[in-house]
């Protein structure tokens, strides 16, 4: 039997209505993307959202299928001059060496401990993997989360002298909120460490841990002396969430093809292809770092030499044109870059 | 500037209210678990939900942290006499052999093709793995999904002669809905194949693909002749989502510790331990198959010999008592077992 609505029930419904008005979100008619200049990029986003969420539209996407995926480094926040997670690993080495003093005499730890930035820049990929293994594995998941949290509170970006979590792009934050207000589930799909990004994604982007897909290692279940179970992070790679690993990771962790995908480098090409290859309306966008003044300009598409991070080669630019992906020019499409601008 | 509520806005709010009344869910005061008999199990569920969702309660759990995980086989639906996925694999062999006729002369395919149930029951674990690899891998994700969907439409359980997806436990469906109506995200955490369960979980349980954690293999990203990208299922195990693999899988796929967990066998012990070991209110429950008449009675806790599936050993029963897990007796706690009862 259906319950009969009582007076108190109607009061609650009106209260619910009032809170919707107060939040001002659900029915707001104002510009959802105030930090964007009018142009092809902003138009593509707004038209996509309207087409996929308007009942009766030929391009309507049912709410359950509204999945949008975002690369993180260089797409949602600054990746230059070095990924923040690499900074974390390097800055964590002294504590690792303190716990195991013998490491101080062994490379690459010796170089990192020297503080010589020039020598550190020359470390090989194999050296970096040793640093990653020493700083990201061999500890419990809870300890790791606590360490990253602590680091984020004090670490500062070298240029703006601000916490990394404040260096997110305001226009992209607006896109995340705009999509969510329209029933999209927003995911981060990052080449960075899944556990690392999960520590701050909820507070920084409003994206809960279960919606962060990243490069992931295995864990091992075990018991502490008091019988309490815990998970230890192992140096066993389960998912290399970069390039072809991005659609593979999306299948593993989400199990649906995204309707919209956002990236900024060659590492995102396959994710964008995968999203775009589905039926119906699709949105694929690439952030181009062409704003040397407010942020950075880098990569061959800028006529600049390739860099270690966030490579945006000419071939990706050509691919974007060919595949109908929209390139976002930081310089021209964004009114503001950071919330503190 | 906040938008001023217009008359049409108020109309929409009232319409929203009306639809809430019609759905009868959000504010229903009636019994959320009508298929449960009054008893310790039902009481544990209701008290847990009330304690964790009542603002101001000492055991209040913020909405973002409301994660509940459910084993599938034997917890949400019938697993006897054989897991439905094993049935799928066996019934898929003729098509596999038709595509590769040489397999007909090779074991274990020869035995499966003979249709001799007695011989099939004697197949070794290694044989079963060959069957699994031949039927679950080497095809594209899209083809696999289509095959499973097709099979589910025609396959029938040997006892009730009904589609497997109708053999879900009504009382557990009520628990899923009750938890979701109270802001819980419900997940399946199954030893079964993640891709297999995802095909029907949304329609059968209201659980979307991204909330199904299961035994998972790798995929490989590639391109079809027309340039369209696709994923191929590979015989590479990424996650063995059973026993200790369940908390490991939960960490990988969800990244939060569940507040409530439901299982029915030794394969669920670690998931229940992991959920229970967190701070605050916790709910851990085990379904005991003790209803030979309406479903099945099996396992040593029944004084019956151990079976291939759904082992509920005495040691698990003892562990439940020791750890404060609630055992659900199908016979005594459930008024109805199936929707068609």
mmCIF file with all atom_site columns, N, CA, C and O in Angstrom, chain A residues 9 17 27 185 187 194-195 198 202 208-210 219 221 223 228 247-248 251-256 270 273 277, chain B residues 9 13 27 185 187 194-195 198 202 209-210 219 221 223 228 247-248 251-256 270 273 277:
data_model
loop_
_atom_site.group_PDB
_atom_site.id
_atom_site.type_symbol
_atom_site.label_atom_id
_atom_site.label_alt_id
_atom_site.label_comp_id
_atom_site.label_asym_id
_atom_site.label_entity_id
_atom_site.label_seq_id
_atom_site.pdbx_PDB_ins_code
_atom_site.Cartn_x
_atom_site.Cartn_y
_atom_site.Cartn_z
_atom_site.occupancy
_atom_site.B_iso_or_equiv
_atom_site.pdbx_formal_charge
_atom_site.auth_seq_id
_atom_site.auth_comp_id
_atom_site.auth_asym_id
_atom_site.auth_atom_id
_atom_site.pdbx_PDB_model_num
ATOM 1   N N  . UNK A 1 9   ? 4.522  15.526  5.770   1.00 0.00 ? 9   UNK A N  1
ATOM 2   C CA . UNK A 1 9   ? 5.237  15.099  4.573   1.00 0.00 ? 9   UNK A CA 1
ATOM 3   C C  . UNK A 1 9   ? 5.334  16.266  3.586   1.00 0.00 ? 9   UNK A C  1
ATOM 4   O O  . UNK A 1 9   ? 6.397  16.556  3.026   1.00 0.00 ? 9   UNK A O  1
ATOM 5   N N  . UNK A 1 17  ? 12.310 21.543  -1.379  1.00 0.00 ? 17  UNK A N  1
ATOM 6   C CA . UNK A 1 17  ? 12.277 22.545  -2.439  1.00 0.00 ? 17  UNK A CA 1
ATOM 7   C C  . UNK A 1 17  ? 13.074 23.771  -2.065  1.00 0.00 ? 17  UNK A C  1
ATOM 8   O O  . UNK A 1 17  ? 13.890 24.266  -2.845  1.00 0.00 ? 17  UNK A O  1
ATOM 9   N N  . UNK A 1 27  ? 18.538 24.579  -10.537 1.00 0.00 ? 27  UNK A N  1
ATOM 10  C CA . UNK A 1 27  ? 17.731 25.301  -11.508 1.00 0.00 ? 27  UNK A CA 1
ATOM 11  C C  . UNK A 1 27  ? 18.385 26.609  -11.970 1.00 0.00 ? 27  UNK A C  1
ATOM 12  O O  . UNK A 1 27  ? 17.766 27.407  -12.639 1.00 0.00 ? 27  UNK A O  1
ATOM 13  N N  . UNK A 1 185 ? 28.651 11.353  -14.020 1.00 0.00 ? 185 UNK A N  1
ATOM 14  C CA . UNK A 1 185 ? 29.618 10.890  -13.033 1.00 0.00 ? 185 UNK A CA 1
ATOM 15  C C  . UNK A 1 185 ? 30.981 11.293  -13.572 1.00 0.00 ? 185 UNK A C  1
ATOM 16  O O  . UNK A 1 185 ? 31.335 10.930  -14.698 1.00 0.00 ? 185 UNK A O  1
ATOM 17  N N  . UNK A 1 187 ? 35.031 11.136  -13.520 1.00 0.00 ? 187 UNK A N  1
ATOM 18  C CA . UNK A 1 187 ? 36.145 10.272  -13.113 1.00 0.00 ? 187 UNK A CA 1
ATOM 19  C C  . UNK A 1 187 ? 37.473 10.933  -13.445 1.00 0.00 ? 187 UNK A C  1
ATOM 20  O O  . UNK A 1 187 ? 37.588 11.600  -14.482 1.00 0.00 ? 187 UNK A O  1
ATOM 21  N N  . UNK A 1 194 ? 47.131 5.764   -8.472  1.00 0.00 ? 194 UNK A N  1
ATOM 22  C CA . UNK A 1 194 ? 45.730 5.779   -8.065  1.00 0.00 ? 194 UNK A CA 1
ATOM 23  C C  . UNK A 1 194 ? 45.600 6.103   -6.574  1.00 0.00 ? 194 UNK A C  1
ATOM 24  O O  . UNK A 1 194 ? 44.785 6.946   -6.179  1.00 0.00 ? 194 UNK A O  1
ATOM 25  N N  . UNK A 1 195 ? 46.409 5.445   -5.754  1.00 0.00 ? 195 UNK A N  1
ATOM 26  C CA . UNK A 1 195 ? 46.317 5.676   -4.306  1.00 0.00 ? 195 UNK A CA 1
ATOM 27  C C  . UNK A 1 195 ? 46.713 7.106   -3.939  1.00 0.00 ? 195 UNK A C  1
ATOM 28  O O  . UNK A 1 195 ? 46.147 7.703   -3.028  1.00 0.00 ? 195 UNK A O  1
ATOM 29  N N  . UNK A 1 198 ? 43.886 9.556   -4.969  1.00 0.00 ? 198 UNK A N  1
ATOM 30  C CA . UNK A 1 198 ? 42.680 9.342   -4.159  1.00 0.00 ? 198 UNK A CA 1
ATOM 31  C C  . UNK A 1 198 ? 42.722 10.096  -2.827  1.00 0.00 ? 198 UNK A C  1
ATOM 32  O O  . UNK A 1 198 ? 41.682 10.400  -2.260  1.00 0.00 ? 198 UNK A O  1
ATOM 33  N N  . UNK A 1 202 ? 38.851 13.939  -3.534  1.00 0.00 ? 202 UNK A N  1
ATOM 34  C CA . UNK A 1 202 ? 37.510 14.273  -3.070  1.00 0.00 ? 202 UNK A CA 1
ATOM 35  C C  . UNK A 1 202 ? 37.445 15.739  -2.645  1.00 0.00 ? 202 UNK A C  1
ATOM 36  O O  . UNK A 1 202 ? 36.558 16.477  -3.045  1.00 0.00 ? 202 UNK A O  1
ATOM 37  N N  . UNK A 1 208 ? 35.150 11.307  -5.584  1.00 0.00 ? 208 UNK A N  1
ATOM 38  C CA . UNK A 1 208 ? 35.442 10.342  -4.514  1.00 0.00 ? 208 UNK A CA 1
ATOM 39  C C  . UNK A 1 208 ? 36.463 9.281   -4.955  1.00 0.00 ? 208 UNK A C  1
ATOM 40  O O  . UNK A 1 208 ? 36.657 9.088   -6.161  1.00 0.00 ? 208 UNK A O  1
ATOM 41  N N  . UNK A 1 209 ? 37.115 8.628   -3.998  1.00 0.00 ? 209 UNK A N  1
ATOM 42  C CA . UNK A 1 209 ? 38.157 7.640   -4.315  1.00 0.00 ? 209 UNK A CA 1
ATOM 43  C C  . UNK A 1 209 ? 37.717 6.610   -5.357  1.00 0.00 ? 209 UNK A C  1
ATOM 44  O O  . UNK A 1 209 ? 38.502 6.240   -6.225  1.00 0.00 ? 209 UNK A O  1
ATOM 45  N N  . UNK A 1 210 ? 36.455 6.162   -5.248  1.00 0.00 ? 210 UNK A N  1
ATOM 46  C CA . UNK A 1 210 ? 35.999 5.110   -6.161  1.00 0.00 ? 210 UNK A CA 1
ATOM 47  C C  . UNK A 1 210 ? 35.854 5.617   -7.589  1.00 0.00 ? 210 UNK A C  1
ATOM 48  O O  . UNK A 1 210 ? 35.628 4.829   -8.495  1.00 0.00 ? 210 UNK A O  1
ATOM 49  N N  . UNK A 1 219 ? 48.125 -5.027  -3.622  1.00 0.00 ? 219 UNK A N  1
ATOM 50  C CA . UNK A 1 219 ? 48.275 -4.970  -2.173  1.00 0.00 ? 219 UNK A CA 1
ATOM 51  C C  . UNK A 1 219 ? 48.217 -6.397  -1.637  1.00 0.00 ? 219 UNK A C  1
ATOM 52  O O  . UNK A 1 219 ? 47.773 -7.302  -2.338  1.00 0.00 ? 219 UNK A O  1
ATOM 53  N N  . UNK A 1 221 ? 46.873 -8.590  1.734   1.00 0.00 ? 221 UNK A N  1
ATOM 54  C CA . UNK A 1 221 ? 46.071 -8.593  2.951   1.00 0.00 ? 221 UNK A CA 1
ATOM 55  C C  . UNK A 1 221 ? 46.815 -9.350  4.041   1.00 0.00 ? 221 UNK A C  1
ATOM 56  O O  . UNK A 1 221 ? 47.336 -10.446 3.796   1.00 0.00 ? 221 UNK A O  1
ATOM 57  N N  . UNK A 1 223 ? 47.582 -9.501  8.738   1.00 0.00 ? 223 UNK A N  1
ATOM 58  C CA . UNK A 1 223 ? 47.071 -9.179  10.067  1.00 0.00 ? 223 UNK A CA 1
ATOM 59  C C  . UNK A 1 223 ? 48.160 -8.551  10.929  1.00 0.00 ? 223 UNK A C  1
ATOM 60  O O  . UNK A 1 223 ? 49.307 -9.009  10.928  1.00 0.00 ? 223 UNK A O  1
ATOM 61  N N  . UNK A 1 228 ? 44.225 -7.222  13.922  1.00 0.00 ? 228 UNK A N  1
ATOM 62  C CA . UNK A 1 228 ? 43.511 -6.349  12.971  1.00 0.00 ? 228 UNK A CA 1
ATOM 63  C C  . UNK A 1 228 ? 44.060 -6.546  11.563  1.00 0.00 ? 228 UNK A C  1
ATOM 64  O O  . UNK A 1 228 ? 45.273 -6.546  11.358  1.00 0.00 ? 228 UNK A O  1
ATOM 65  N N  . UNK A 1 247 ? 42.198 3.285   -21.750 1.00 0.00 ? 247 UNK A N  1
ATOM 66  C CA . UNK A 1 247 ? 40.947 2.545   -22.010 1.00 0.00 ? 247 UNK A CA 1
ATOM 67  C C  . UNK A 1 247 ? 40.914 1.192   -21.302 1.00 0.00 ? 247 UNK A C  1
ATOM 68  O O  . UNK A 1 247 ? 39.846 0.754   -20.846 1.00 0.00 ? 247 UNK A O  1
ATOM 69  N N  . UNK A 1 248 ? 42.055 0.530   -21.179 1.00 0.00 ? 248 UNK A N  1
ATOM 70  C CA . UNK A 1 248 ? 42.079 -0.749  -20.463 1.00 0.00 ? 248 UNK A CA 1
ATOM 71  C C  . UNK A 1 248 ? 41.691 -0.536  -19.000 1.00 0.00 ? 248 UNK A C  1
ATOM 72  O O  . UNK A 1 248 ? 40.928 -1.307  -18.422 1.00 0.00 ? 248 UNK A O  1
ATOM 73  N N  . UNK A 1 251 ? 37.981 0.193   -18.676 1.00 0.00 ? 251 UNK A N  1
ATOM 74  C CA . UNK A 1 251 ? 37.177 -1.033  -18.710 1.00 0.00 ? 251 UNK A CA 1
ATOM 75  C C  . UNK A 1 251 ? 37.258 -1.782  -17.379 1.00 0.00 ? 251 UNK A C  1
ATOM 76  O O  . UNK A 1 251 ? 36.245 -2.229  -16.846 1.00 0.00 ? 251 UNK A O  1
ATOM 77  N N  . UNK A 1 252 ? 38.466 -1.893  -16.854 1.00 0.00 ? 252 UNK A N  1
ATOM 78  C CA . UNK A 1 252 ? 38.647 -2.616  -15.588 1.00 0.00 ? 252 UNK A CA 1
ATOM 79  C C  . UNK A 1 252 ? 37.870 -1.956  -14.449 1.00 0.00 ? 252 UNK A C  1
ATOM 80  O O  . UNK A 1 252 ? 37.181 -2.633  -13.685 1.00 0.00 ? 252 UNK A O  1
ATOM 81  N N  . UNK A 1 253 ? 37.974 -0.653  -14.334 1.00 0.00 ? 253 UNK A N  1
ATOM 82  C CA . UNK A 1 253 ? 37.486 0.033   -13.141 1.00 0.00 ? 253 UNK A CA 1
ATOM 83  C C  . UNK A 1 253 ? 36.074 0.585   -13.289 1.00 0.00 ? 253 UNK A C  1
ATOM 84  O O  . UNK A 1 253 ? 35.383 0.769   -12.289 1.00 0.00 ? 253 UNK A O  1
ATOM 85  N N  . UNK A 1 254 ? 35.669 0.906   -14.498 1.00 0.00 ? 254 UNK A N  1
ATOM 86  C CA . UNK A 1 254 ? 34.351 1.513   -14.705 1.00 0.00 ? 254 UNK A CA 1
ATOM 87  C C  . UNK A 1 254 ? 33.429 0.550   -15.460 1.00 0.00 ? 254 UNK A C  1
ATOM 88  O O  . UNK A 1 254 ? 32.263 0.396   -15.106 1.00 0.00 ? 254 UNK A O  1
ATOM 89  N N  . UNK A 1 255 ? 33.959 -0.082  -16.501 1.00 0.00 ? 255 UNK A N  1
ATOM 90  C CA . UNK A 1 255 ? 33.154 -1.045  -17.241 1.00 0.00 ? 255 UNK A CA 1
ATOM 91  C C  . UNK A 1 255 ? 32.173 -0.418  -18.220 1.00 0.00 ? 255 UNK A C  1
ATOM 92  O O  . UNK A 1 255 ? 31.296 -1.112  -18.736 1.00 0.00 ? 255 UNK A O  1
ATOM 93  N N  . UNK A 1 256 ? 32.277 0.864   -18.427 1.00 0.00 ? 256 UNK A N  1
ATOM 94  C CA . UNK A 1 256 ? 31.464 1.559   -19.430 1.00 0.00 ? 256 UNK A CA 1
ATOM 95  C C  . UNK A 1 256 ? 32.381 2.450   -20.240 1.00 0.00 ? 256 UNK A C  1
ATOM 96  O O  . UNK A 1 256 ? 33.365 2.959   -19.729 1.00 0.00 ? 256 UNK A O  1
ATOM 97  N N  . UNK A 1 270 ? 44.573 7.498   -26.582 1.00 0.00 ? 270 UNK A N  1
ATOM 98  C CA . UNK A 1 270 ? 43.721 6.304   -26.671 1.00 0.00 ? 270 UNK A CA 1
ATOM 99  C C  . UNK A 1 270 ? 42.416 6.482   -25.894 1.00 0.00 ? 270 UNK A C  1
ATOM 100 O O  . UNK A 1 270 ? 41.369 5.982   -26.308 1.00 0.00 ? 270 UNK A O  1
ATOM 101 N N  . UNK A 1 273 ? 40.204 8.543   -28.157 1.00 0.00 ? 273 UNK A N  1
ATOM 102 C CA . UNK A 1 273 ? 39.736 7.696   -29.270 1.00 0.00 ? 273 UNK A CA 1
ATOM 103 C C  . UNK A 1 273 ? 38.613 6.777   -28.806 1.00 0.00 ? 273 UNK A C  1
ATOM 104 O O  . UNK A 1 273 ? 37.588 6.620   -29.468 1.00 0.00 ? 273 UNK A O  1
ATOM 105 N N  . UNK A 1 277 ? 34.776 6.788   -30.106 1.00 0.00 ? 277 UNK A N  1
ATOM 106 C CA . UNK A 1 277 ? 34.360 5.694   -30.989 1.00 0.00 ? 277 UNK A CA 1
ATOM 107 C C  . UNK A 1 277 ? 32.988 5.126   -30.626 1.00 0.00 ? 277 UNK A C  1
ATOM 108 O O  . UNK A 1 277 ? 32.433 4.318   -31.370 1.00 0.00 ? 277 UNK A O  1
ATOM 109 N N  . UNK B 2 9   ? 9.039  27.517  -11.221 1.00 0.00 ? 9   UNK B N  1
ATOM 110 C CA . UNK B 2 9   ? 9.993  26.777  -10.398 1.00 0.00 ? 9   UNK B CA 1
ATOM 111 C C  . UNK B 2 9   ? 9.257  26.047  -9.276  1.00 0.00 ? 9   UNK B C  1
ATOM 112 O O  . UNK B 2 9   ? 9.489  24.861  -9.013  1.00 0.00 ? 9   UNK B O  1
ATOM 113 N N  . UNK B 2 13  ? 9.040  22.099  -8.318  1.00 0.00 ? 13  UNK B N  1
ATOM 114 C CA . UNK B 2 13  ? 9.365  21.523  -7.013  1.00 0.00 ? 13  UNK B CA 1
ATOM 115 C C  . UNK B 2 13  ? 8.214  20.641  -6.522  1.00 0.00 ? 13  UNK B C  1
ATOM 116 O O  . UNK B 2 13  ? 8.426  19.546  -6.008  1.00 0.00 ? 13  UNK B O  1
ATOM 117 N N  . UNK B 2 27  ? 10.025 8.496   1.570   1.00 0.00 ? 27  UNK B N  1
ATOM 118 C CA . UNK B 2 27  ? 9.421  8.825   2.849   1.00 0.00 ? 27  UNK B CA 1
ATOM 119 C C  . UNK B 2 27  ? 8.551  7.692   3.400   1.00 0.00 ? 27  UNK B C  1
ATOM 120 O O  . UNK B 2 27  ? 7.837  7.876   4.371   1.00 0.00 ? 27  UNK B O  1
ATOM 121 N N  . UNK B 2 185 ? 25.929 3.296   -1.198  1.00 0.00 ? 185 UNK B N  1
ATOM 122 C CA . UNK B 2 185 ? 26.297 2.786   -2.508  1.00 0.00 ? 185 UNK B CA 1
ATOM 123 C C  . UNK B 2 185 ? 26.451 1.283   -2.337  1.00 0.00 ? 185 UNK B C  1
ATOM 124 O O  . UNK B 2 185 ? 27.233 0.837   -1.485  1.00 0.00 ? 185 UNK B O  1
ATOM 125 N N  . UNK B 2 187 ? 27.650 -2.354  -3.678  1.00 0.00 ? 187 UNK B N  1
ATOM 126 C CA . UNK B 2 187 ? 28.610 -2.981  -4.584  1.00 0.00 ? 187 UNK B CA 1
ATOM 127 C C  . UNK B 2 187 ? 28.453 -4.506  -4.532  1.00 0.00 ? 187 UNK B C  1
ATOM 128 O O  . UNK B 2 187 ? 28.196 -5.060  -3.471  1.00 0.00 ? 187 UNK B O  1
ATOM 129 N N  . UNK B 2 194 ? 34.212 -10.475 -13.253 1.00 0.00 ? 194 UNK B N  1
ATOM 130 C CA . UNK B 2 194 ? 33.703 -9.106  -13.202 1.00 0.00 ? 194 UNK B CA 1
ATOM 131 C C  . UNK B 2 194 ? 32.917 -8.767  -14.475 1.00 0.00 ? 194 UNK B C  1
ATOM 132 O O  . UNK B 2 194 ? 31.804 -8.225  -14.399 1.00 0.00 ? 194 UNK B O  1
ATOM 133 N N  . UNK B 2 195 ? 33.486 -9.102  -15.629 1.00 0.00 ? 195 UNK B N  1
ATOM 134 C CA . UNK B 2 195 ? 32.807 -8.781  -16.887 1.00 0.00 ? 195 UNK B CA 1
ATOM 135 C C  . UNK B 2 195 ? 31.496 -9.545  -17.024 1.00 0.00 ? 195 UNK B C  1
ATOM 136 O O  . UNK B 2 195 ? 30.519 -9.022  -17.558 1.00 0.00 ? 195 UNK B O  1
ATOM 137 N N  . UNK B 2 198 ? 28.822 -8.007  -14.658 1.00 0.00 ? 198 UNK B N  1
ATOM 138 C CA . UNK B 2 198 ? 28.436 -6.659  -15.085 1.00 0.00 ? 198 UNK B CA 1
ATOM 139 C C  . UNK B 2 198 ? 27.359 -6.657  -16.169 1.00 0.00 ? 198 UNK B C  1
ATOM 140 O O  . UNK B 2 198 ? 26.636 -5.682  -16.320 1.00 0.00 ? 198 UNK B O  1
ATOM 141 N N  . UNK B 2 202 ? 23.044 -4.555  -13.456 1.00 0.00 ? 202 UNK B N  1
ATOM 142 C CA . UNK B 2 202 ? 22.233 -3.340  -13.408 1.00 0.00 ? 202 UNK B CA 1
ATOM 143 C C  . UNK B 2 202 ? 20.745 -3.687  -13.468 1.00 0.00 ? 202 UNK B C  1
ATOM 144 O O  . UNK B 2 202 ? 19.954 -3.218  -12.655 1.00 0.00 ? 202 UNK B O  1
ATOM 145 N N  . UNK B 2 209 ? 27.592 -1.283  -13.691 1.00 0.00 ? 209 UNK B N  1
ATOM 146 C CA . UNK B 2 209 ? 28.871 -1.974  -13.932 1.00 0.00 ? 209 UNK B CA 1
ATOM 147 C C  . UNK B 2 209 ? 30.009 -1.464  -13.064 1.00 0.00 ? 209 UNK B C  1
ATOM 148 O O  . UNK B 2 209 ? 30.826 -2.257  -12.576 1.00 0.00 ? 209 UNK B O  1
ATOM 149 N N  . UNK B 2 210 ? 30.064 -0.140  -12.868 1.00 0.00 ? 210 UNK B N  1
ATOM 150 C CA . UNK B 2 210 ? 31.186 0.429   -12.111 1.00 0.00 ? 210 UNK B CA 1
ATOM 151 C C  . UNK B 2 210 ? 31.121 0.065   -10.633 1.00 0.00 ? 210 UNK B C  1
ATOM 152 O O  . UNK B 2 210 ? 32.055 0.356   -9.891  1.00 0.00 ? 210 UNK B O  1
ATOM 153 N N  . UNK B 2 219 ? 42.849 -6.670  -20.444 1.00 0.00 ? 219 UNK B N  1
ATOM 154 C CA . UNK B 2 219 ? 42.394 -6.518  -21.819 1.00 0.00 ? 219 UNK B CA 1
ATOM 155 C C  . UNK B 2 219 ? 43.520 -5.863  -22.606 1.00 0.00 ? 219 UNK B C  1
ATOM 156 O O  . UNK B 2 219 ? 44.445 -5.311  -22.018 1.00 0.00 ? 219 UNK B O  1
ATOM 157 N N  . UNK B 2 221 ? 44.137 -3.148  -25.804 1.00 0.00 ? 221 UNK B N  1
ATOM 158 C CA . UNK B 2 221 ? 43.553 -2.144  -26.692 1.00 0.00 ? 221 UNK B CA 1
ATOM 159 C C  . UNK B 2 221 ? 44.120 -2.319  -28.093 1.00 0.00 ? 221 UNK B C  1
ATOM 160 O O  . UNK B 2 221 ? 45.333 -2.493  -28.254 1.00 0.00 ? 221 UNK B O  1
ATOM 161 N N  . UNK B 2 223 ? 43.012 -1.938  -32.712 1.00 0.00 ? 223 UNK B N  1
ATOM 162 C CA . UNK B 2 223 ? 42.172 -1.285  -33.717 1.00 0.00 ? 223 UNK B CA 1
ATOM 163 C C  . UNK B 2 223 ? 41.630 -2.304  -34.709 1.00 0.00 ? 223 UNK B C  1
ATOM 164 O O  . UNK B 2 223 ? 42.360 -3.198  -35.151 1.00 0.00 ? 223 UNK B O  1
ATOM 165 N N  . UNK B 2 228 ? 38.447 1.516   -35.977 1.00 0.00 ? 228 UNK B N  1
ATOM 166 C CA . UNK B 2 228 ? 37.756 1.669   -34.693 1.00 0.00 ? 228 UNK B CA 1
ATOM 167 C C  . UNK B 2 228 ? 38.509 0.917   -33.594 1.00 0.00 ? 228 UNK B C  1
ATOM 168 O O  . UNK B 2 228 ? 38.892 -0.246  -33.781 1.00 0.00 ? 228 UNK B O  1
ATOM 169 N N  . UNK B 2 247 ? 39.239 -8.084  -0.001  1.00 0.00 ? 247 UNK B N  1
ATOM 170 C CA . UNK B 2 247 ? 39.667 -6.752  0.456   1.00 0.00 ? 247 UNK B CA 1
ATOM 171 C C  . UNK B 2 247 ? 40.678 -6.100  -0.486  1.00 0.00 ? 247 UNK B C  1
ATOM 172 O O  . UNK B 2 247 ? 40.655 -4.883  -0.675  1.00 0.00 ? 247 UNK B O  1
ATOM 173 N N  . UNK B 2 248 ? 41.553 -6.893  -1.098  1.00 0.00 ? 248 UNK B N  1
ATOM 174 C CA . UNK B 2 248 ? 42.512 -6.325  -2.053  1.00 0.00 ? 248 UNK B CA 1
ATOM 175 C C  . UNK B 2 248 ? 41.767 -5.715  -3.249  1.00 0.00 ? 248 UNK B C  1
ATOM 176 O O  . UNK B 2 248 ? 42.095 -4.621  -3.705  1.00 0.00 ? 248 UNK B O  1
ATOM 177 N N  . UNK B 2 251 ? 40.024 -2.497  -2.240  1.00 0.00 ? 251 UNK B N  1
ATOM 178 C CA . UNK B 2 251 ? 40.948 -1.360  -2.226  1.00 0.00 ? 251 UNK B CA 1
ATOM 179 C C  . UNK B 2 251 ? 41.239 -0.881  -3.646  1.00 0.00 ? 251 UNK B C  1
ATOM 180 O O  . UNK B 2 251 ? 41.224 0.319   -3.935  1.00 0.00 ? 251 UNK B O  1
ATOM 181 N N  . UNK B 2 252 ? 41.499 -1.828  -4.545  1.00 0.00 ? 252 UNK B N  1
ATOM 182 C CA . UNK B 2 252 ? 41.823 -1.465  -5.927  1.00 0.00 ? 252 UNK B CA 1
ATOM 183 C C  . UNK B 2 252 ? 40.669 -0.733  -6.602  1.00 0.00 ? 252 UNK B C  1
ATOM 184 O O  . UNK B 2 252 ? 40.867 0.300   -7.246  1.00 0.00 ? 252 UNK B O  1
ATOM 185 N N  . UNK B 2 253 ? 39.468 -1.253  -6.427  1.00 0.00 ? 253 UNK B N  1
ATOM 186 C CA . UNK B 2 253 ? 38.349 -0.771  -7.238  1.00 0.00 ? 253 UNK B CA 1
ATOM 187 C C  . UNK B 2 253 ? 37.518 0.306   -6.541  1.00 0.00 ? 253 UNK B C  1
ATOM 188 O O  . UNK B 2 253 ? 36.854 1.083   -7.202  1.00 0.00 ? 253 UNK B O  1
ATOM 189 N N  . UNK B 2 254 ? 37.492 0.299   -5.229  1.00 0.00 ? 254 UNK B N  1
ATOM 190 C CA . UNK B 2 254 ? 36.652 1.259   -4.503  1.00 0.00 ? 254 UNK B CA 1
ATOM 191 C C  . UNK B 2 254 ? 37.518 2.258   -3.736  1.00 0.00 ? 254 UNK B C  1
ATOM 192 O O  . UNK B 2 254 ? 37.248 3.456   -3.726  1.00 0.00 ? 254 UNK B O  1
ATOM 193 N N  . UNK B 2 255 ? 38.559 1.759   -3.070  1.00 0.00 ? 255 UNK B N  1
ATOM 194 C CA . UNK B 2 255 ? 39.460 2.657   -2.355  1.00 0.00 ? 255 UNK B CA 1
ATOM 195 C C  . UNK B 2 255 ? 38.921 3.128   -1.017  1.00 0.00 ? 255 UNK B C  1
ATOM 196 O O  . UNK B 2 255 ? 39.479 4.048   -0.411  1.00 0.00 ? 255 UNK B O  1
ATOM 197 N N  . UNK B 2 256 ? 37.833 2.540   -0.577  1.00 0.00 ? 256 UNK B N  1
ATOM 198 C CA . UNK B 2 256 ? 37.298 2.832   0.750   1.00 0.00 ? 256 UNK B CA 1
ATOM 199 C C  . UNK B 2 256 ? 36.972 1.510   1.420   1.00 0.00 ? 256 UNK B C  1
ATOM 200 O O  . UNK B 2 256 ? 36.601 0.545   0.750   1.00 0.00 ? 256 UNK B O  1
ATOM 201 N N  . UNK B 2 270 ? 37.494 -12.744 4.677   1.00 0.00 ? 270 UNK B N  1
ATOM 202 C CA . UNK B 2 270 ? 38.383 -11.589 4.754   1.00 0.00 ? 270 UNK B CA 1
ATOM 203 C C  . UNK B 2 270 ? 37.648 -10.283 4.468   1.00 0.00 ? 270 UNK B C  1
ATOM 204 O O  . UNK B 2 270 ? 37.953 -9.251  5.061   1.00 0.00 ? 270 UNK B O  1
ATOM 205 N N  . UNK B 2 273 ? 35.868 -9.465  7.704   1.00 0.00 ? 273 UNK B N  1
ATOM 206 C CA . UNK B 2 273 ? 36.857 -9.002  8.689   1.00 0.00 ? 273 UNK B CA 1
ATOM 207 C C  . UNK B 2 273 ? 37.259 -7.558  8.407   1.00 0.00 ? 273 UNK B C  1
ATOM 208 O O  . UNK B 2 273 ? 37.343 -6.727  9.301   1.00 0.00 ? 273 UNK B O  1
ATOM 209 N N  . UNK B 2 277 ? 36.642 -4.343  10.779  1.00 0.00 ? 277 UNK B N  1
ATOM 210 C CA . UNK B 2 277 ? 37.803 -3.793  11.487  1.00 0.00 ? 277 UNK B CA 1
ATOM 211 C C  . UNK B 2 277 ? 37.859 -2.271  11.450  1.00 0.00 ? 277 UNK B C  1
ATOM 212 O O  . UNK B 2 277 ? 38.669 -1.651  12.138  1.00 0.00 ? 277 UNK B O  1
#
